[in-house]
Amino acid sequence: MKKIFQSIILIIGLQVCGQSDDLARLEYTYFPQSSSDNSFRRFVALINFPVKVKENEDEEGIDSYLIPGIEYENINFKFEDPAPVGGIPDLDRYQSFTTSLGYLTPLKKNWILGIQGGVKIASNFELGEIINDDLIYTGAVFFIKSSEEEAPKPWRLILGLHYTTTSGIPFPLPVINYHREFHPDWTFTLGVPKSNIKYFFNKKNVVQAFVTLDGFFANIQSNRPFLNNANKVAENISMTIVLGGLGYEHNFTDHLVYYLYAGHTIMNDIRFRDGNLDNVYDINKTNTFYMRSGIKFQF
């Protein structure tokens, strides 16, 4: 029983520390922009490797873990719309490299504390080197409480703050997550950055309806002035989208999972910003189709 409970809690810690419940994942995202020749493609590879650092003396409690993680993103943003910014051909490729370290430990009254810190390097790397403006710092603190494992309708609550510019919003975002099993074949999750409802056909096949956030933020190493206004300079690019859709997961084994999510954006905000993160130019706000697929190895 202790091993099962620890596995569940460790998955939760991975999910919030690295915004993923995966030990390893390969993923491809694609969405075109309606009424435009623009398109967005992203490849992601990540790995998390939890390390137990302290054993809990309570037989039913969880141990303490360090959770190092690394993530790589390669983004191809095909930008064909006319825009008053110089050097557009050099603004279609971005990469990011993230290293993080999380810590998960039990508290009193069945609460669990998690903290996380990390460094992201995100840029178009047109100069062929890393500069200070490419560096982004991330951090999180959160608290987890779950029902007893034997509860007829298990639930879990997560509260906290998570700082990152991955979504294109460079200030702390709330981590609010409530998960509940309300039927042997159904679960729901309410929160930020994702809410969903899942139906389990069997142990191998799961479908869901979801609403979630996605996005990216990257530095532009050689700033781009507006061609018709030298006082406006594009120094970075951000994308923040809200989308809803349907997803399918197939469990090859208890740990190896294929997934496919498809839907439509509800809010599509892609823009150039200046050094103060003020808006310089909106690239395209038209909502469009969205698809994300991959394979992951879960704890």
PDB file of C-alpha atoms in Angstrom:
ATOM      1  CA  MET A   1       0.000   0.000   0.000  1.00  0.00           C
ATOM      2  CA  LYS A   2       2.794   2.415   0.852  1.00  0.00           C
ATOM      3  CA  LYS A   3       4.446   1.826  -2.528  1.00  0.00           C
ATOM      4  CA  ILE A   4       1.198   2.543  -4.394  1.00  0.00           C
ATOM      5  CA  PHE A   5       0.576   5.717  -2.390  1.00  0.00           C
ATOM      6  CA  GLN A   6       4.128   6.958  -2.932  1.00  0.00           C
ATOM      7  CA  SER A   7       3.848   6.351  -6.668  1.00  0.00           C
ATOM      8  CA  ILE A   8       0.689   8.471  -6.852  1.00  0.00           C
ATOM      9  CA  ILE A   9       2.222  11.343  -4.890  1.00  0.00           C
ATOM     10  CA  LEU A  10       5.480  11.245  -6.849  1.00  0.00           C
ATOM     11  CA  ILE A  11       3.537  11.533 -10.100  1.00  0.00           C
ATOM     12  CA  ILE A  12       1.760  14.601  -8.711  1.00  0.00           C
ATOM     13  CA  GLY A  13       5.092  16.130  -7.709  1.00  0.00           C
ATOM     14  CA  LEU A  14       6.514  15.553 -11.180  1.00  0.00           C
ATOM     15  CA  GLN A  15       3.419  17.078 -12.724  1.00  0.00           C
ATOM     16  CA  VAL A  16       3.694  20.352 -10.837  1.00  0.00           C
ATOM     17  CA  CYS A  17       7.482  20.622 -10.630  1.00  0.00           C
ATOM     18  CA  GLY A  18       8.027  20.031 -14.319  1.00  0.00           C
ATOM     19  CA  GLN A  19       4.485  20.766 -15.544  1.00  0.00           C
ATOM     20  CA  SER A  20       4.450  17.106 -16.591  1.00  0.00           C
ATOM     21  CA  ASP A  21       3.602  13.785 -14.995  1.00  0.00           C
ATOM     22  CA  ASP A  22       6.129  12.053 -17.255  1.00  0.00           C
ATOM     23  CA  LEU A  23       9.534  10.578 -16.622  1.00  0.00           C
ATOM     24  CA  ALA A  24      10.263  10.935 -20.351  1.00  0.00           C
ATOM     25  CA  ARG A  25       8.357  12.327 -23.328  1.00  0.00           C
ATOM     26  CA  LEU A  26       8.714  12.982 -27.059  1.00  0.00           C
ATOM     27  CA  GLU A  27       6.043  15.288 -28.505  1.00  0.00           C
ATOM     28  CA  TYR A  28       5.134  17.108 -31.708  1.00  0.00           C
ATOM     29  CA  THR A  29       2.709  20.061 -31.897  1.00  0.00           C
ATOM     30  CA  TYR A  30       1.268  21.616 -35.049  1.00  0.00           C
ATOM     31  CA  PHE A  31      -1.276  24.278 -35.759  1.00  0.00           C
ATOM     32  CA  PRO A  32      -1.743  26.467 -38.836  1.00  0.00           C
ATOM     33  CA  GLN A  33      -3.185  29.951 -38.579  1.00  0.00           C
ATOM     34  CA  SER A  34      -6.548  30.463 -40.215  1.00  0.00           C
ATOM     35  CA  SER A  35      -6.762  33.071 -43.010  1.00  0.00           C
ATOM     36  CA  SER A  36      -2.965  33.059 -43.138  1.00  0.00           C
ATOM     37  CA  ASP A  37       0.042  31.122 -44.440  1.00  0.00           C
ATOM     38  CA  ASN A  38       1.541  31.178 -40.937  1.00  0.00           C
ATOM     39  CA  SER A  39       2.027  27.899 -39.066  1.00  0.00           C
ATOM     40  CA  PHE A  40       3.535  26.739 -35.775  1.00  0.00           C
ATOM     41  CA  ARG A  41       5.458  23.495 -35.280  1.00  0.00           C
ATOM     42  CA  ARG A  42       7.151  22.398 -32.063  1.00  0.00           C
ATOM     43  CA  PHE A  43       9.194  19.358 -31.050  1.00  0.00           C
ATOM     44  CA  VAL A  44       9.691  18.626 -27.331  1.00  0.00           C
ATOM     45  CA  ALA A  45      11.920  16.104 -25.558  1.00  0.00           C
ATOM     46  CA  LEU A  46      12.129  15.882 -21.772  1.00  0.00           C
ATOM     47  CA  ILE A  47      13.273  13.645 -18.973  1.00  0.00           C
ATOM     48  CA  ASN A  48      12.685  13.743 -15.193  1.00  0.00           C
ATOM     49  CA  PHE A  49      14.589  11.429 -12.862  1.00  0.00           C
ATOM     50  CA  PRO A  50      13.407  11.426  -9.209  1.00  0.00           C
ATOM     51  CA  VAL A  51      15.963  10.539  -6.540  1.00  0.00           C
ATOM     52  CA  LYS A  52      14.909   9.511  -3.023  1.00  0.00           C
ATOM     53  CA  VAL A  53      16.869  11.521  -0.466  1.00  0.00           C
ATOM     54  CA  LYS A  54      15.076  10.701   2.799  1.00  0.00           C
ATOM     55  CA  GLU A  55      12.907   7.811   3.911  1.00  0.00           C
ATOM     56  CA  ASN A  56       9.792   8.549   5.917  1.00  0.00           C
ATOM     57  CA  GLU A  57       9.667   6.733   9.254  1.00  0.00           C
ATOM     58  CA  ASP A  58       5.871   6.552   9.007  1.00  0.00           C
ATOM     59  CA  GLU A  59       5.020   3.354   7.124  1.00  0.00           C
ATOM     60  CA  GLU A  60       2.057   5.010   5.371  1.00  0.00           C
ATOM     61  CA  GLY A  61       3.877   8.288   4.658  1.00  0.00           C
ATOM     62  CA  ILE A  62       5.838   9.291   1.592  1.00  0.00           C
ATOM     63  CA  ASP A  63       9.582   9.676   1.284  1.00  0.00           C
ATOM     64  CA  SER A  64      11.358  12.902   0.304  1.00  0.00           C
ATOM     65  CA  TYR A  65      12.579  13.229  -3.282  1.00  0.00           C
ATOM     66  CA  LEU A  66      14.794  15.448  -5.385  1.00  0.00           C
ATOM     67  CA  ILE A  67      13.504  15.670  -8.963  1.00  0.00           C
ATOM     68  CA  PRO A  68      16.101  16.886 -11.494  1.00  0.00           C
ATOM     69  CA  GLY A  69      14.776  17.438 -14.997  1.00  0.00           C
ATOM     70  CA  ILE A  70      15.851  18.607 -18.442  1.00  0.00           C
ATOM     71  CA  GLU A  71      13.749  19.684 -21.419  1.00  0.00           C
ATOM     72  CA  TYR A  72      14.478  20.686 -25.015  1.00  0.00           C
ATOM     73  CA  GLU A  73      12.141  22.522 -27.403  1.00  0.00           C
ATOM     74  CA  ASN A  74      12.643  23.243 -31.097  1.00  0.00           C
ATOM     75  CA  ILE A  75      10.119  25.668 -32.574  1.00  0.00           C
ATOM     76  CA  ASN A  76       9.513  26.471 -36.229  1.00  0.00           C
ATOM     77  CA  PHE A  77       7.176  29.433 -36.526  1.00  0.00           C
ATOM     78  CA  LYS A  78       6.562  29.982 -40.227  1.00  0.00           C
ATOM     79  CA  PHE A  79       5.747  33.689 -40.428  1.00  0.00           C
ATOM     80  CA  GLU A  80       4.390  34.770 -43.817  1.00  0.00           C
ATOM     81  CA  ASP A  81       2.145  37.705 -42.912  1.00  0.00           C
ATOM     82  CA  PRO A  82       3.425  41.172 -43.868  1.00  0.00           C
ATOM     83  CA  ALA A  83       4.698  43.091 -40.844  1.00  0.00           C
ATOM     84  CA  PRO A  84       6.514  46.415 -40.254  1.00  0.00           C
ATOM     85  CA  VAL A  85       9.448  44.687 -38.556  1.00  0.00           C
ATOM     86  CA  GLY A  86      12.846  44.248 -40.176  1.00  0.00           C
ATOM     87  CA  GLY A  87      14.575  40.899 -40.605  1.00  0.00           C
ATOM     88  CA  ILE A  88      11.488  38.650 -40.621  1.00  0.00           C
ATOM     89  CA  PRO A  89      13.264  35.716 -42.359  1.00  0.00           C
ATOM     90  CA  ASP A  90      15.484  35.295 -39.281  1.00  0.00           C
ATOM     91  CA  LEU A  91      12.551  35.070 -36.864  1.00  0.00           C
ATOM     92  CA  ASP A  92      11.133  31.648 -37.694  1.00  0.00           C
ATOM     93  CA  ARG A  93      13.386  29.351 -35.624  1.00  0.00           C
ATOM     94  CA  TYR A  94      13.611  29.213 -31.821  1.00  0.00           C
ATOM     95  CA  GLN A  95      15.066  26.753 -29.337  1.00  0.00           C
ATOM     96  CA  SER A  96      14.916  26.413 -25.582  1.00  0.00           C
ATOM     97  CA  PHE A  97      16.918  24.364 -23.090  1.00  0.00           C
ATOM     98  CA  THR A  98      15.588  24.006 -19.538  1.00  0.00           C
ATOM     99  CA  THR A  99      17.154  22.490 -16.437  1.00  0.00           C
ATOM    100  CA  SER A 100      15.159  22.235 -13.217  1.00  0.00           C
ATOM    101  CA  LEU A 101      15.392  20.811  -9.729  1.00  0.00           C
ATOM    102  CA  GLY A 102      12.364  20.003  -7.598  1.00  0.00           C
ATOM    103  CA  TYR A 103      12.026  18.871  -4.004  1.00  0.00           C
ATOM    104  CA  LEU A 104       9.042  16.957  -2.591  1.00  0.00           C
ATOM    105  CA  THR A 105       8.594  16.309   1.136  1.00  0.00           C
ATOM    106  CA  PRO A 106       5.723  15.456   3.529  1.00  0.00           C
ATOM    107  CA  LEU A 107       4.262  17.922   6.035  1.00  0.00           C
ATOM    108  CA  LYS A 108       1.871  17.439   8.949  1.00  0.00           C
ATOM    109  CA  LYS A 109      -1.810  16.499   8.558  1.00  0.00           C
ATOM    110  CA  ASN A 110      -1.206  14.698   5.257  1.00  0.00           C
ATOM    111  CA  TRP A 111      -0.051  17.785   3.379  1.00  0.00           C
ATOM    112  CA  ILE A 112       2.928  17.600   1.026  1.00  0.00           C
ATOM    113  CA  LEU A 113       5.248  20.480   0.130  1.00  0.00           C
ATOM    114  CA  GLY A 114       6.873  20.851  -3.260  1.00  0.00           C
ATOM    115  CA  ILE A 115       9.361  23.484  -4.401  1.00  0.00           C
ATOM    116  CA  GLN A 116      11.071  23.855  -7.747  1.00  0.00           C
ATOM    117  CA  GLY A 117      13.615  26.101  -9.420  1.00  0.00           C
ATOM    118  CA  GLY A 118      15.054  26.143 -12.900  1.00  0.00           C
ATOM    119  CA  VAL A 119      16.825  28.009 -15.669  1.00  0.00           C
ATOM    120  CA  LYS A 120      15.609  28.225 -19.257  1.00  0.00           C
ATOM    121  CA  ILE A 121      17.641  29.415 -22.235  1.00  0.00           C
ATOM    122  CA  ALA A 122      15.180  30.449 -24.971  1.00  0.00           C
ATOM    123  CA  SER A 123      16.232  32.311 -28.096  1.00  0.00           C
ATOM    124  CA  ASN A 124      16.505  32.381 -31.872  1.00  0.00           C
ATOM    125  CA  PHE A 125      20.313  32.030 -31.376  1.00  0.00           C
ATOM    126  CA  GLU A 126      21.019  34.019 -34.535  1.00  0.00           C
ATOM    127  CA  LEU A 127      24.354  35.206 -33.083  1.00  0.00           C
ATOM    128  CA  GLY A 128      25.511  31.636 -32.541  1.00  0.00           C
ATOM    129  CA  GLU A 129      26.014  32.153 -28.799  1.00  0.00           C
ATOM    130  CA  ILE A 130      24.113  32.550 -25.510  1.00  0.00           C
ATOM    131  CA  ILE A 131      23.580  36.104 -24.220  1.00  0.00           C
ATOM    132  CA  ASN A 132      22.103  37.365 -20.934  1.00  0.00           C
ATOM    133  CA  ASP A 133      18.708  38.158 -22.445  1.00  0.00           C
ATOM    134  CA  ASP A 134      18.319  34.480 -23.410  1.00  0.00           C
ATOM    135  CA  LEU A 135      18.151  33.428 -19.743  1.00  0.00           C
ATOM    136  CA  ILE A 136      14.785  32.905 -18.051  1.00  0.00           C
ATOM    137  CA  TYR A 137      14.422  31.818 -14.432  1.00  0.00           C
ATOM    138  CA  THR A 138      11.581  29.664 -13.175  1.00  0.00           C
ATOM    139  CA  GLY A 139      10.313  28.651  -9.761  1.00  0.00           C
ATOM    140  CA  ALA A 140       7.331  27.122  -8.001  1.00  0.00           C
ATOM    141  CA  VAL A 141       5.976  26.390  -4.553  1.00  0.00           C
ATOM    142  CA  PHE A 142       2.901  24.246  -4.004  1.00  0.00           C
ATOM    143  CA  PHE A 143       1.003  22.158  -1.472  1.00  0.00           C
ATOM    144  CA  ILE A 144      -0.778  18.840  -2.103  1.00  0.00           C
ATOM    145  CA  LYS A 145      -3.476  17.106  -0.114  1.00  0.00           C
ATOM    146  CA  SER A 146      -5.244  13.874  -1.104  1.00  0.00           C
ATOM    147  CA  SER A 147      -8.035  11.702   0.217  1.00  0.00           C
ATOM    148  CA  GLU A 148      -7.240   8.402   1.849  1.00  0.00           C
ATOM    149  CA  GLU A 149      -6.330   5.749  -0.700  1.00  0.00           C
ATOM    150  CA  GLU A 150      -9.340   3.615   0.304  1.00  0.00           C
ATOM    151  CA  ALA A 151     -11.847   6.478  -0.153  1.00  0.00           C
ATOM    152  CA  PRO A 152     -14.840   5.502  -2.334  1.00  0.00           C
ATOM    153  CA  LYS A 153     -14.342   8.591  -4.529  1.00  0.00           C
ATOM    154  CA  PRO A 154     -10.646   9.577  -4.331  1.00  0.00           C
ATOM    155  CA  TRP A 155      -9.762  13.258  -4.643  1.00  0.00           C
ATOM    156  CA  ARG A 156      -6.673  15.470  -4.712  1.00  0.00           C
ATOM    157  CA  LEU A 157      -6.111  19.212  -4.210  1.00  0.00           C
ATOM    158  CA  ILE A 158      -3.043  21.217  -5.310  1.00  0.00           C
ATOM    159  CA  LEU A 159      -2.503  24.895  -4.453  1.00  0.00           C
ATOM    160  CA  GLY A 160       0.513  27.030  -5.248  1.00  0.00           C
ATOM    161  CA  LEU A 161       2.333  29.483  -7.509  1.00  0.00           C
ATOM    162  CA  HIS A 162       4.452  28.697 -10.553  1.00  0.00           C
ATOM    163  CA  TYR A 163       6.733  31.262 -12.217  1.00  0.00           C
ATOM    164  CA  THR A 164       7.631  30.710 -15.849  1.00  0.00           C
ATOM    165  CA  THR A 165       7.522  32.455 -19.208  1.00  0.00           C
ATOM    166  CA  THR A 166       6.773  29.243 -21.093  1.00  0.00           C
ATOM    167  CA  SER A 167       3.180  30.386 -21.586  1.00  0.00           C
ATOM    168  CA  GLY A 168       4.331  33.834 -22.670  1.00  0.00           C
ATOM    169  CA  ILE A 169       3.156  35.477 -19.416  1.00  0.00           C
ATOM    170  CA  PRO A 170       6.249  36.441 -17.364  1.00  0.00           C
ATOM    171  CA  PHE A 171       4.807  36.611 -13.830  1.00  0.00           C
ATOM    172  CA  PRO A 172       3.780  34.005 -11.233  1.00  0.00           C
ATOM    173  CA  LEU A 173       0.771  31.951 -12.285  1.00  0.00           C
ATOM    174  CA  PRO A 174      -1.541  30.182  -9.841  1.00  0.00           C
ATOM    175  CA  VAL A 175      -1.421  26.415  -9.582  1.00  0.00           C
ATOM    176  CA  ILE A 176      -4.985  25.384  -8.746  1.00  0.00           C
ATOM    177  CA  ASN A 177      -5.908  21.786  -9.352  1.00  0.00           C
ATOM    178  CA  TYR A 178      -8.741  19.656  -8.017  1.00  0.00           C
ATOM    179  CA  HIS A 179      -8.996  16.059  -9.237  1.00  0.00           C
ATOM    180  CA  ARG A 180     -11.738  13.583  -8.390  1.00  0.00           C
ATOM    181  CA  GLU A 181     -12.911  10.147  -9.423  1.00  0.00           C
ATOM    182  CA  PHE A 182     -16.717  10.321  -9.458  1.00  0.00           C
ATOM    183  CA  HIS A 183     -17.403   6.938 -11.092  1.00  0.00           C
ATOM    184  CA  PRO A 184     -15.240   3.811 -11.583  1.00  0.00           C
ATOM    185  CA  ASP A 185     -14.797   4.824 -15.259  1.00  0.00           C
ATOM    186  CA  TRP A 186     -14.859   8.629 -14.970  1.00  0.00           C
ATOM    187  CA  THR A 187     -12.608  11.342 -13.496  1.00  0.00           C
ATOM    188  CA  PHE A 188     -12.497  15.109 -13.751  1.00  0.00           C
ATOM    189  CA  THR A 189      -9.833  17.744 -13.105  1.00  0.00           C
ATOM    190  CA  LEU A 190     -10.541  21.433 -12.541  1.00  0.00           C
ATOM    191  CA  GLY A 191      -7.748  23.962 -12.444  1.00  0.00           C
ATOM    192  CA  VAL A 192      -5.031  25.983 -14.119  1.00  0.00           C
ATOM    193  CA  PRO A 193      -3.339  25.364 -16.521  1.00  0.00           C
ATOM    194  CA  LYS A 194      -5.595  22.412 -17.500  1.00  0.00           C
ATOM    195  CA  SER A 195      -9.103  21.131 -16.856  1.00  0.00           C
ATOM    196  CA  ASN A 196     -10.519  17.912 -18.258  1.00  0.00           C
ATOM    197  CA  ILE A 197     -12.977  15.073 -17.918  1.00  0.00           C
ATOM    198  CA  LYS A 198     -11.811  11.527 -18.712  1.00  0.00           C
ATOM    199  CA  TYR A 199     -13.586   8.308 -19.578  1.00  0.00           C
ATOM    200  CA  PHE A 200     -11.764   4.976 -19.239  1.00  0.00           C
ATOM    201  CA  PHE A 201     -12.996   2.394 -21.755  1.00  0.00           C
ATOM    202  CA  ASN A 202     -10.564  -0.056 -20.161  1.00  0.00           C
ATOM    203  CA  LYS A 203      -6.992  -0.066 -18.813  1.00  0.00           C
ATOM    204  CA  LYS A 204      -5.562   0.565 -22.298  1.00  0.00           C
ATOM    205  CA  ASN A 205      -7.877   3.154 -23.867  1.00  0.00           C
ATOM    206  CA  VAL A 206      -8.851   6.543 -22.429  1.00  0.00           C
ATOM    207  CA  VAL A 207     -10.608   9.559 -23.976  1.00  0.00           C
ATOM    208  CA  GLN A 208     -10.967  13.053 -22.584  1.00  0.00           C
ATOM    209  CA  ALA A 209     -12.392  16.502 -23.239  1.00  0.00           C
ATOM    210  CA  PHE A 210     -10.128  19.335 -22.109  1.00  0.00           C
ATOM    211  CA  VAL A 211      -9.450  23.070 -21.897  1.00  0.00           C
ATOM    212  CA  THR A 212      -5.815  24.100 -21.423  1.00  0.00           C
ATOM    213  CA  LEU A 213      -3.135  26.785 -21.819  1.00  0.00           C
ATOM    214  CA  ASP A 214      -0.141  26.519 -24.137  1.00  0.00           C
ATOM    215  CA  GLY A 215       2.562  28.862 -25.371  1.00  0.00           C
ATOM    216  CA  PHE A 216       6.209  29.879 -25.551  1.00  0.00           C
ATOM    217  CA  PHE A 217       8.476  32.861 -24.929  1.00  0.00           C
ATOM    218  CA  ALA A 218      11.875  33.470 -26.552  1.00  0.00           C
ATOM    219  CA  ASN A 219      14.464  36.210 -26.911  1.00  0.00           C
ATOM    220  CA  ILE A 220      15.371  37.804 -30.243  1.00  0.00           C
ATOM    221  CA  GLN A 221      19.130  38.296 -30.057  1.00  0.00           C
ATOM    222  CA  SER A 222      19.380  41.058 -32.682  1.00  0.00           C
ATOM    223  CA  ASN A 223      16.541  43.456 -31.900  1.00  0.00           C
ATOM    224  CA  ARG A 224      14.271  44.381 -34.806  1.00  0.00           C
ATOM    225  CA  PRO A 225      13.157  48.033 -35.207  1.00  0.00           C
ATOM    226  CA  PHE A 226       9.831  48.823 -36.819  1.00  0.00           C
ATOM    227  CA  LEU A 227      10.419  49.925 -40.395  1.00  0.00           C
ATOM    228  CA  ASN A 228       7.979  52.820 -40.045  1.00  0.00           C
ATOM    229  CA  ASN A 229       8.771  53.762 -36.429  1.00  0.00           C
ATOM    230  CA  ALA A 230      12.297  53.457 -35.068  1.00  0.00           C
ATOM    231  CA  ASN A 231      11.010  54.061 -31.528  1.00  0.00           C
ATOM    232  CA  LYS A 232       9.410  50.608 -31.504  1.00  0.00           C
ATOM    233  CA  VAL A 233      11.779  47.643 -31.238  1.00  0.00           C
ATOM    234  CA  ALA A 234      10.897  43.952 -31.154  1.00  0.00           C
ATOM    235  CA  GLU A 235      13.180  42.279 -28.576  1.00  0.00           C
ATOM    236  CA  ASN A 236      11.316  39.009 -27.911  1.00  0.00           C
ATOM    237  CA  ILE A 237       8.362  36.968 -29.085  1.00  0.00           C
ATOM    238  CA  SER A 238       5.607  35.360 -27.031  1.00  0.00           C
ATOM    239  CA  MET A 239       2.655  33.093 -27.681  1.00  0.00           C
ATOM    240  CA  THR A 240      -0.212  32.487 -25.271  1.00  0.00           C
ATOM    241  CA  ILE A 241      -3.155  30.367 -26.376  1.00  0.00           C
ATOM    242  CA  VAL A 242      -6.215  28.899 -24.700  1.00  0.00           C
ATOM    243  CA  LEU A 243      -7.634  25.859 -26.450  1.00  0.00           C
ATOM    244  CA  GLY A 244     -10.259  23.202 -26.042  1.00  0.00           C
ATOM    245  CA  GLY A 245     -10.612  19.809 -27.641  1.00  0.00           C
ATOM    246  CA  LEU A 246     -10.635  16.041 -27.360  1.00  0.00           C
ATOM    247  CA  GLY A 247      -7.825  13.648 -26.508  1.00  0.00           C
ATOM    248  CA  TYR A 248      -7.086   9.952 -26.801  1.00  0.00           C
ATOM    249  CA  GLU A 249      -4.506   7.876 -24.888  1.00  0.00           C
ATOM    250  CA  HIS A 250      -3.453   4.300 -25.523  1.00  0.00           C
ATOM    251  CA  ASN A 251      -1.490   2.497 -22.804  1.00  0.00           C
ATOM    252  CA  PHE A 252       0.892   0.006 -24.383  1.00  0.00           C
ATOM    253  CA  THR A 253       2.006  -0.934 -20.872  1.00  0.00           C
ATOM    254  CA  ASP A 254       1.428   0.474 -17.385  1.00  0.00           C
ATOM    255  CA  HIS A 255       4.150   3.045 -18.139  1.00  0.00           C
ATOM    256  CA  LEU A 256       4.368   3.548 -21.928  1.00  0.00           C
ATOM    257  CA  VAL A 257       1.576   5.703 -23.405  1.00  0.00           C
ATOM    258  CA  TYR A 258       0.750   7.105 -26.856  1.00  0.00           C
ATOM    259  CA  TYR A 259      -1.470  10.208 -26.925  1.00  0.00           C
ATOM    260  CA  LEU A 260      -3.199  12.450 -29.449  1.00  0.00           C
ATOM    261  CA  TYR A 261      -4.946  15.738 -28.598  1.00  0.00           C
ATOM    262  CA  ALA A 262      -6.826  17.787 -31.183  1.00  0.00           C
ATOM    263  CA  GLY A 263      -9.000  20.852 -30.874  1.00  0.00           C
ATOM    264  CA  HIS A 264      -9.421  24.528 -31.640  1.00  0.00           C
ATOM    265  CA  THR A 265      -7.937  27.630 -30.051  1.00  0.00           C
ATOM    266  CA  ILE A 266     -10.243  29.858 -28.008  1.00  0.00           C
ATOM    267  CA  MET A 267      -7.667  32.636 -27.638  1.00  0.00           C
ATOM    268  CA  ASN A 268      -4.674  32.954 -29.955  1.00  0.00           C
ATOM    269  CA  ASP A 269      -2.195  35.651 -28.886  1.00  0.00           C
ATOM    270  CA  ILE A 270       1.157  35.756 -30.720  1.00  0.00           C
ATOM    271  CA  ARG A 271       3.084  39.012 -30.552  1.00  0.00           C
ATOM    272  CA  PHE A 272       6.437  40.782 -30.622  1.00  0.00           C
ATOM    273  CA  ARG A 273       7.352  42.631 -27.405  1.00  0.00           C
ATOM    274  CA  ASP A 274       9.965  45.158 -26.364  1.00  0.00           C
ATOM    275  CA  GLY A 275      12.458  44.899 -23.507  1.00  0.00           C
ATOM    276  CA  ASN A 276       9.786  45.965 -20.979  1.00  0.00           C
ATOM    277  CA  LEU A 277       7.495  43.213 -22.284  1.00  0.00           C
ATOM    278  CA  ASP A 278       5.132  45.837 -23.689  1.00  0.00           C
ATOM    279  CA  ASN A 279       3.274  44.981 -26.859  1.00  0.00           C
ATOM    280  CA  VAL A 280       5.006  46.000 -30.099  1.00  0.00           C
ATOM    281  CA  TYR A 281       3.047  44.131 -32.758  1.00  0.00           C
ATOM    282  CA  ASP A 282       0.268  41.519 -32.758  1.00  0.00           C
ATOM    283  CA  ILE A 283       1.191  38.848 -35.271  1.00  0.00           C
ATOM    284  CA  ASN A 284      -2.117  37.047 -35.606  1.00  0.00           C
ATOM    285  CA  LYS A 285      -5.142  36.594 -33.341  1.00  0.00           C
ATOM    286  CA  THR A 286      -7.287  34.378 -35.589  1.00  0.00           C
ATOM    287  CA  ASN A 287      -8.357  31.167 -33.838  1.00  0.00           C
ATOM    288  CA  THR A 288      -7.459  27.922 -35.543  1.00  0.00           C
ATOM    289  CA  PHE A 289      -7.094  24.126 -35.451  1.00  0.00           C
ATOM    290  CA  TYR A 290      -4.570  22.606 -32.993  1.00  0.00           C
ATOM    291  CA  MET A 291      -2.965  19.154 -32.807  1.00  0.00           C
ATOM    292  CA  ARG A 292      -0.469  17.626 -30.359  1.00  0.00           C
ATOM    293  CA  SER A 293       0.775  14.038 -30.332  1.00  0.00           C
ATOM    294  CA  GLY A 294       3.547  12.027 -28.741  1.00  0.00           C
ATOM    295  CA  ILE A 295       4.707   9.145 -26.664  1.00  0.00           C
ATOM    296  CA  LYS A 296       5.551   9.267 -22.972  1.00  0.00           C
ATOM    297  CA  PHE A 297       6.945   7.075 -20.237  1.00  0.00           C
ATOM    298  CA  GLN A 298       5.113   7.547 -16.945  1.00  0.00           C
ATOM    299  CA  PHE A 299       6.161   6.601 -13.424  1.00  0.00           C
TER     300      PHE A 299
END
